[in-house]
C-alpha cells in the first residue's frame, strides 16, 4: 500500500478480506443447501458482484430500481428489488432491461391488482411479511391480508406470485449470538408457518436474510433463499454484535490528520459525516462512537488502536481520541484509518473505493441519476 | 409544482424562500457594516452562489479544496478554505486557478513555516482559534502558540497573515436565543481580545460566524467578517434553536409513500439515511426525530403536519408517524415532504435539487472527484 497517495478522504477496500467474507457466506449457504441471493446494497459494486459470481452466485437483491438497473446492465438477469414497490416507478419498471427477470415486493392486494393492469413485462412477486421488525410488510399472523394478496396474485398470470419474504432486522438489536439465533429462528418459524398456511397448490417459497441471522443460524429449515448483504464488508456494528471478528472488516476510511491536540488527547482528521455517515454506536459510558481507529501498515491497516475511537463528527471533521504515545508519533497529513460503524452508509457516502493496490472499485451512487 | 413528476426521492428547493433568507442575512451584515463571506458548504451550488452575488457578495467560504475549486472555476476569486490545511494537498493548492485568491487556516507554527517553503502561489493565512468549541484551533488564551504562529507568518512574505478566525459552534447547543447571544458574544470577545493582544503593526482581522450567532447577535463589534452558512436553507435544527421560522426552511425531501400502516399510525416512504442523512434531534419523550412531515401543495409544501415526524430510518426507508385522518387520505406513490434535521447533510446526500418549477440546481458533490 502506497500511503503517500492518500491526499484526501479515501475509502479503502481490502479485497482479500472481502473475498474471504464472500467465501465464508457462500460456503455456509451451500452447506445448508439453501439458495443465496446476496443483497448488493452494501457494496453497490459491479466488481464486488463479480467476486460473488466467482462463487456461483447468479441471483441478487437490490434496494432500488436504479440499483437493479445498474446490475442488469452489467449482465445480472435475476434481481429482487427488496423494497415495497413504488407505483410511481411503473414506467421505469416497464422499461427495465428485457433480459433480466425482476422480482418485486408488495404488501397490499390493491397494489397487486393495480400491477396486473399496468405491467408490460413479466414480473415475479413476493409478499413482504413483517415477522416482528415493525417496518414494512403484512404482519405474519394477519391471515386475511395475506390471503387477499395471494388471491389477487393468483387471479392474474402477471405478476406471478413466488412466495413470502421477510427481513429479520430485529437481530441488529440482539445482545448476544444466542439472542440472534433465537430471533432469526422465531422470524423463520413465523414466515414459514404463514407460507404453509397459504400454500394452495403451487408452494409459496420463503426468502429470509440479514447478516447476523445468516451468520449464526443453526438451521435454515423452512427457508428457500437467504439475502444477507452486509457480510461482504462487515463493520463496527457487526463486530459489536459478535457477528464478525475485527479482521473481517474489509473497508476503512483513510483520513488525513489536519490538527493534533495532544493536551486533549485528540486529533482531527479530514473525514466527517459526509464521508463516514452519522451512524453511531453507544459506548459503555453512554457517549456516541462513530468508528474505530487503526494505523497504516504495509499491507493494509493495523488492529484498532486500544482506547482510540471517533468521538465526534461534523460535516467534514472527524474528532478522534487517541492514546498519548500514539498521538506523539503523528504529524499533520498522516492518514489514519477509520473502521466504519455502518459500512453500507459509508460506501454510499464515498461512492467508490480503492483497493490496497490502488485500483478503483465502482459504486452505483457515482452514476445514479440525481 | 407538478407533483406527478416526483417518482423517487427528490430534494426540492424553494427559490423564493432561499432568496429571502439570503436577503435577510445580507441586510443584517450590511446594517452592521461587517463583511459577509458566506460558507457555501450548505448549498454547495453555483446557482445559489449566484443569488448571493446578486446581493453584492464577492467573497466566499468553503470546507474543502475541491469545493473551493468548484467555485473558483465558476468565477469566484476570493475564497477562504475554512478547514485546517491538509499538507497532503499542497500540489492541488499550488495548481489552484491563478485568478482566485485563496485563504487558508493553520493552527501550528510548523505548518506556517512548512507552507513558506512549499507555496508556489500567493496564499493568505488565518490562524484558527478555538474560542471554546473544542474541535480545532489554538485555544484563545494560548498566547505562546498564537505568538509563535504570528512570528512564523511575519517572517515570510508568502503566506501572508490576515488575522484570526473562529467558529462558535457552541451556539448549536444553546437553549434559547439569549443563550445564543451570550455564547456568540463570549466567543467574539475572546477572539477579538487575542487579535488585539497579538497585533504588531498590521492589524489582525477577526473572522467569525455561525448561523445562530449571526442571526441573533446584537453586536458584531470586533468582527471584520461573518461566515454563516446554513442560513440559506435553514432546517429543523435551526427551527428548534429558535433561529428560523418554519416558513424559512427552503429545502424539503419529496419522498413517495411505499407502505401504509394505519394500525400503527405510520407510513413508510422511499427516503432514508442515504437521502436525508442520519442527523437527528431528540424529542421530548427522548426518542430520535429525523425530520418533520409536510403535505404537497400547489405552490410548494404545507406547514408541518401536527404530530407527524420521521421516527426511524434505515438505508432507503423512512418511517413516518402520521395522525390517522391524514393517513387515511394517502395512497402508495403519493409524495410526502420531509423537512430535514440538518440541511447541509441532506443536500450533500442528494447531490442536487429541483426548484418548485422543476428546474435542476447543481451541487458540488455531483461532480466531486471520488
PDB file of C-alpha atoms in Angstrom, chain A residues 136-286:
ATOM      1  CA  UNK A 136     -42.792  -2.764   6.360  1.00  0.00           C
ATOM      2  CA  UNK A 137     -44.835  -5.823   5.448  1.00  0.00           C
ATOM      3  CA  UNK A 138     -48.026  -7.628   6.353  1.00  0.00           C
ATOM      4  CA  UNK A 139     -47.880  -8.940   9.914  1.00  0.00           C
ATOM      5  CA  UNK A 140     -47.142 -12.663   9.839  1.00  0.00           C
ATOM      6  CA  UNK A 141     -50.362 -13.517  11.662  1.00  0.00           C
ATOM      7  CA  UNK A 142     -52.614 -11.340   9.511  1.00  0.00           C
ATOM      8  CA  UNK A 143     -54.012 -14.250   7.506  1.00  0.00           C
ATOM      9  CA  UNK A 144     -56.812 -12.189   5.950  1.00  0.00           C
ATOM     10  CA  UNK A 145     -54.399  -9.693   4.407  1.00  0.00           C
ATOM     11  CA  UNK A 146     -52.021 -12.424   3.235  1.00  0.00           C
ATOM     12  CA  UNK A 147     -54.884 -14.448   1.757  1.00  0.00           C
ATOM     13  CA  UNK A 148     -56.239 -11.365  -0.051  1.00  0.00           C
ATOM     14  CA  UNK A 149     -52.843 -10.734  -1.667  1.00  0.00           C
ATOM     15  CA  UNK A 150     -52.414 -14.393  -2.610  1.00  0.00           C
ATOM     16  CA  UNK A 151     -55.891 -14.442  -4.193  1.00  0.00           C
ATOM     17  CA  UNK A 152     -55.249 -11.209  -6.087  1.00  0.00           C
ATOM     18  CA  UNK A 153     -51.949 -12.557  -7.418  1.00  0.00           C
ATOM     19  CA  UNK A 154     -53.333 -15.986  -8.339  1.00  0.00           C
ATOM     20  CA  UNK A 155     -56.100 -14.263 -10.325  1.00  0.00           C
ATOM     21  CA  UNK A 156     -53.585 -12.984 -12.892  1.00  0.00           C
ATOM     22  CA  UNK A 157     -50.784 -14.542 -14.925  1.00  0.00           C
ATOM     23  CA  UNK A 158     -48.615 -11.479 -14.459  1.00  0.00           C
ATOM     24  CA  UNK A 159     -47.400 -10.643 -11.872  1.00  0.00           C
ATOM     25  CA  UNK A 160     -46.694 -14.195 -10.800  1.00  0.00           C
ATOM     26  CA  UNK A 161     -46.540 -14.904  -7.073  1.00  0.00           C
ATOM     27  CA  UNK A 162     -43.347 -16.596  -5.875  1.00  0.00           C
ATOM     28  CA  UNK A 163     -43.648 -16.559  -2.115  1.00  0.00           C
ATOM     29  CA  UNK A 164     -43.182 -14.695   1.138  1.00  0.00           C
ATOM     30  CA  UNK A 165     -40.170 -12.575   2.049  1.00  0.00           C
ATOM     31  CA  UNK A 166     -39.022 -11.034   5.304  1.00  0.00           C
ATOM     32  CA  UNK A 167     -36.105  -9.191   6.844  1.00  0.00           C
ATOM     33  CA  UNK A 168     -35.436 -10.107  10.458  1.00  0.00           C
ATOM     34  CA  UNK A 169     -33.749  -6.795  11.230  1.00  0.00           C
ATOM     35  CA  UNK A 170     -34.527  -7.351  14.917  1.00  0.00           C
ATOM     36  CA  UNK A 171     -31.219  -9.227  15.053  1.00  0.00           C
ATOM     37  CA  UNK A 172     -29.451  -5.843  14.988  1.00  0.00           C
ATOM     38  CA  UNK A 173     -30.796  -5.231  18.495  1.00  0.00           C
ATOM     39  CA  UNK A 174     -29.582  -8.611  19.786  1.00  0.00           C
ATOM     40  CA  UNK A 175     -27.470  -8.773  22.905  1.00  0.00           C
ATOM     41  CA  UNK A 176     -25.569 -11.972  22.045  1.00  0.00           C
ATOM     42  CA  UNK A 177     -25.171 -14.583  19.314  1.00  0.00           C
ATOM     43  CA  UNK A 178     -27.695 -16.753  21.185  1.00  0.00           C
ATOM     44  CA  UNK A 179     -30.122 -13.871  21.006  1.00  0.00           C
ATOM     45  CA  UNK A 180     -29.501 -13.568  17.253  1.00  0.00           C
ATOM     46  CA  UNK A 181     -30.136 -17.286  16.789  1.00  0.00           C
ATOM     47  CA  UNK A 182     -33.364 -17.067  18.784  1.00  0.00           C
ATOM     48  CA  UNK A 183     -34.653 -14.009  16.898  1.00  0.00           C
ATOM     49  CA  UNK A 184     -33.769 -15.375  13.484  1.00  0.00           C
ATOM     50  CA  UNK A 185     -35.321 -18.732  14.249  1.00  0.00           C
ATOM     51  CA  UNK A 186     -38.531 -17.119  15.537  1.00  0.00           C
ATOM     52  CA  UNK A 187     -38.750 -14.968  12.402  1.00  0.00           C
ATOM     53  CA  UNK A 188     -38.204 -18.013  10.168  1.00  0.00           C
ATOM     54  CA  UNK A 189     -40.835 -20.026  12.022  1.00  0.00           C
ATOM     55  CA  UNK A 190     -43.318 -17.207  11.621  1.00  0.00           C
ATOM     56  CA  UNK A 191     -42.843 -16.741   7.895  1.00  0.00           C
ATOM     57  CA  UNK A 192     -42.562 -20.468   7.135  1.00  0.00           C
ATOM     58  CA  UNK A 193     -45.782 -21.015   9.080  1.00  0.00           C
ATOM     59  CA  UNK A 194     -47.552 -18.334   7.060  1.00  0.00           C
ATOM     60  CA  UNK A 195     -46.232 -19.784   3.800  1.00  0.00           C
ATOM     61  CA  UNK A 196     -47.519 -23.245   4.760  1.00  0.00           C
ATOM     62  CA  UNK A 197     -50.947 -21.875   5.738  1.00  0.00           C
ATOM     63  CA  UNK A 198     -51.371 -20.021   2.442  1.00  0.00           C
ATOM     64  CA  UNK A 199     -49.927 -22.555   0.011  1.00  0.00           C
ATOM     65  CA  UNK A 200     -52.672 -23.652  -2.390  1.00  0.00           C
ATOM     66  CA  UNK A 201     -51.177 -25.975  -4.959  1.00  0.00           C
ATOM     67  CA  UNK A 202     -48.045 -24.113  -6.036  1.00  0.00           C
ATOM     68  CA  UNK A 203     -45.786 -23.926  -2.992  1.00  0.00           C
ATOM     69  CA  UNK A 204     -45.044 -20.480  -1.623  1.00  0.00           C
ATOM     70  CA  UNK A 205     -41.298 -20.001  -1.336  1.00  0.00           C
ATOM     71  CA  UNK A 206     -39.687 -18.380   1.697  1.00  0.00           C
ATOM     72  CA  UNK A 207     -36.950 -15.753   1.443  1.00  0.00           C
ATOM     73  CA  UNK A 208     -35.189 -14.510   4.581  1.00  0.00           C
ATOM     74  CA  UNK A 209     -31.996 -12.835   5.416  1.00  0.00           C
ATOM     75  CA  UNK A 210     -29.918 -10.461   7.392  1.00  0.00           C
ATOM     76  CA  UNK A 211     -26.207 -10.805   8.028  1.00  0.00           C
ATOM     77  CA  UNK A 212     -26.414 -11.536  11.779  1.00  0.00           C
ATOM     78  CA  UNK A 213     -29.026 -14.267  11.350  1.00  0.00           C
ATOM     79  CA  UNK A 214     -27.398 -15.847   8.288  1.00  0.00           C
ATOM     80  CA  UNK A 215     -24.052 -15.887  10.093  1.00  0.00           C
ATOM     81  CA  UNK A 216     -25.237 -17.533  13.314  1.00  0.00           C
ATOM     82  CA  UNK A 217     -28.361 -19.544  12.468  1.00  0.00           C
ATOM     83  CA  UNK A 218     -28.015 -23.228  13.246  1.00  0.00           C
ATOM     84  CA  UNK A 219     -30.771 -24.196  10.844  1.00  0.00           C
ATOM     85  CA  UNK A 220     -32.315 -22.685   7.739  1.00  0.00           C
ATOM     86  CA  UNK A 221     -35.097 -25.285   7.631  1.00  0.00           C
ATOM     87  CA  UNK A 222     -38.130 -23.705   6.014  1.00  0.00           C
ATOM     88  CA  UNK A 223     -36.120 -21.117   4.064  1.00  0.00           C
ATOM     89  CA  UNK A 224     -35.605 -21.342   0.306  1.00  0.00           C
ATOM     90  CA  UNK A 225     -33.203 -18.438  -0.036  1.00  0.00           C
ATOM     91  CA  UNK A 226     -31.002 -16.124   2.048  1.00  0.00           C
ATOM     92  CA  UNK A 227     -30.471 -12.430   1.334  1.00  0.00           C
ATOM     93  CA  UNK A 228     -27.700 -11.153   3.656  1.00  0.00           C
ATOM     94  CA  UNK A 229     -25.908  -8.021   2.473  1.00  0.00           C
ATOM     95  CA  UNK A 230     -23.512  -6.501   4.968  1.00  0.00           C
ATOM     96  CA  UNK A 231     -21.332  -9.635   5.253  1.00  0.00           C
ATOM     97  CA  UNK A 232     -19.190  -8.625   2.272  1.00  0.00           C
ATOM     98  CA  UNK A 233     -17.655  -5.783   4.305  1.00  0.00           C
ATOM     99  CA  UNK A 234     -18.836  -6.072   7.921  1.00  0.00           C
ATOM    100  CA  UNK A 235     -18.302  -3.054  10.220  1.00  0.00           C
ATOM    101  CA  UNK A 236     -18.184  -1.971  13.883  1.00  0.00           C
ATOM    102  CA  UNK A 237     -21.875  -2.754  14.298  1.00  0.00           C
ATOM    103  CA  UNK A 238     -21.378  -6.394  13.254  1.00  0.00           C
ATOM    104  CA  UNK A 239     -18.279  -6.501  15.430  1.00  0.00           C
ATOM    105  CA  UNK A 240     -20.221  -5.307  18.466  1.00  0.00           C
ATOM    106  CA  UNK A 241     -22.944  -7.881  17.732  1.00  0.00           C
ATOM    107  CA  UNK A 242     -20.351 -10.653  17.671  1.00  0.00           C
ATOM    108  CA  UNK A 243     -21.101 -11.357  14.009  1.00  0.00           C
ATOM    109  CA  UNK A 244     -17.570 -10.788  12.729  1.00  0.00           C
ATOM    110  CA  UNK A 245     -14.036 -10.547  14.001  1.00  0.00           C
ATOM    111  CA  UNK A 246     -12.213  -7.271  13.584  1.00  0.00           C
ATOM    112  CA  UNK A 247     -10.008  -8.814  10.884  1.00  0.00           C
ATOM    113  CA  UNK A 248     -13.107  -9.490   8.766  1.00  0.00           C
ATOM    114  CA  UNK A 249     -13.890  -5.784   8.369  1.00  0.00           C
ATOM    115  CA  UNK A 250     -12.970  -5.154   4.741  1.00  0.00           C
ATOM    116  CA  UNK A 251     -13.344  -1.378   4.380  1.00  0.00           C
ATOM    117  CA  UNK A 252     -11.682   1.501   6.183  1.00  0.00           C
ATOM    118  CA  UNK A 253     -11.788   5.224   5.581  1.00  0.00           C
ATOM    119  CA  UNK A 254      -8.304   6.683   5.176  1.00  0.00           C
ATOM    120  CA  UNK A 255      -8.465  10.217   6.559  1.00  0.00           C
ATOM    121  CA  UNK A 256      -5.520  12.662   6.703  1.00  0.00           C
ATOM    122  CA  UNK A 257      -4.799  14.353  10.019  1.00  0.00           C
ATOM    123  CA  UNK A 258      -5.313  18.122   9.922  1.00  0.00           C
ATOM    124  CA  UNK A 259      -4.911  19.024  13.604  1.00  0.00           C
ATOM    125  CA  UNK A 260      -3.172  17.491  16.626  1.00  0.00           C
ATOM    126  CA  UNK A 261      -4.356  18.367  20.121  1.00  0.00           C
ATOM    127  CA  UNK A 262      -2.079  16.463  22.456  1.00  0.00           C
ATOM    128  CA  UNK A 263      -3.421  18.139  25.594  1.00  0.00           C
ATOM    129  CA  UNK A 264      -6.932  16.905  24.792  1.00  0.00           C
ATOM    130  CA  UNK A 265      -5.633  13.514  23.615  1.00  0.00           C
ATOM    131  CA  UNK A 266      -7.303  14.141  20.276  1.00  0.00           C
ATOM    132  CA  UNK A 267      -6.549  14.560  16.604  1.00  0.00           C
ATOM    133  CA  UNK A 268      -8.856  15.980  13.962  1.00  0.00           C
ATOM    134  CA  UNK A 269      -8.941  14.377  10.513  1.00  0.00           C
ATOM    135  CA  UNK A 270     -10.444  15.321   7.184  1.00  0.00           C
ATOM    136  CA  UNK A 271     -13.154  12.677   7.296  1.00  0.00           C
ATOM    137  CA  UNK A 272     -16.556  13.541   8.752  1.00  0.00           C
ATOM    138  CA  UNK A 273     -20.285  12.971   8.416  1.00  0.00           C
ATOM    139  CA  UNK A 274     -20.221  13.323   4.632  1.00  0.00           C
ATOM    140  CA  UNK A 275     -17.606  10.563   4.421  1.00  0.00           C
ATOM    141  CA  UNK A 276     -18.453   8.099   7.211  1.00  0.00           C
ATOM    142  CA  UNK A 277     -22.169   8.867   7.706  1.00  0.00           C
ATOM    143  CA  UNK A 278     -23.532   9.727  11.137  1.00  0.00           C
ATOM    144  CA  UNK A 279     -24.409   6.212  12.276  1.00  0.00           C
ATOM    145  CA  UNK A 280     -23.083   5.702  15.780  1.00  0.00           C
ATOM    146  CA  UNK A 281     -22.779   3.030  18.420  1.00  0.00           C
ATOM    147  CA  UNK A 282     -23.158   3.844  22.098  1.00  0.00           C
ATOM    148  CA  UNK A 283     -20.133   3.331  24.317  1.00  0.00           C
ATOM    149  CA  UNK A 284     -20.206   1.919  27.799  1.00  0.00           C
ATOM    150  CA  UNK A 285     -20.096   5.479  29.172  1.00  0.00           C
ATOM    151  CA  UNK A 286     -23.172   6.423  27.134  1.00  0.00           C
TER     152      UNK A 286
END
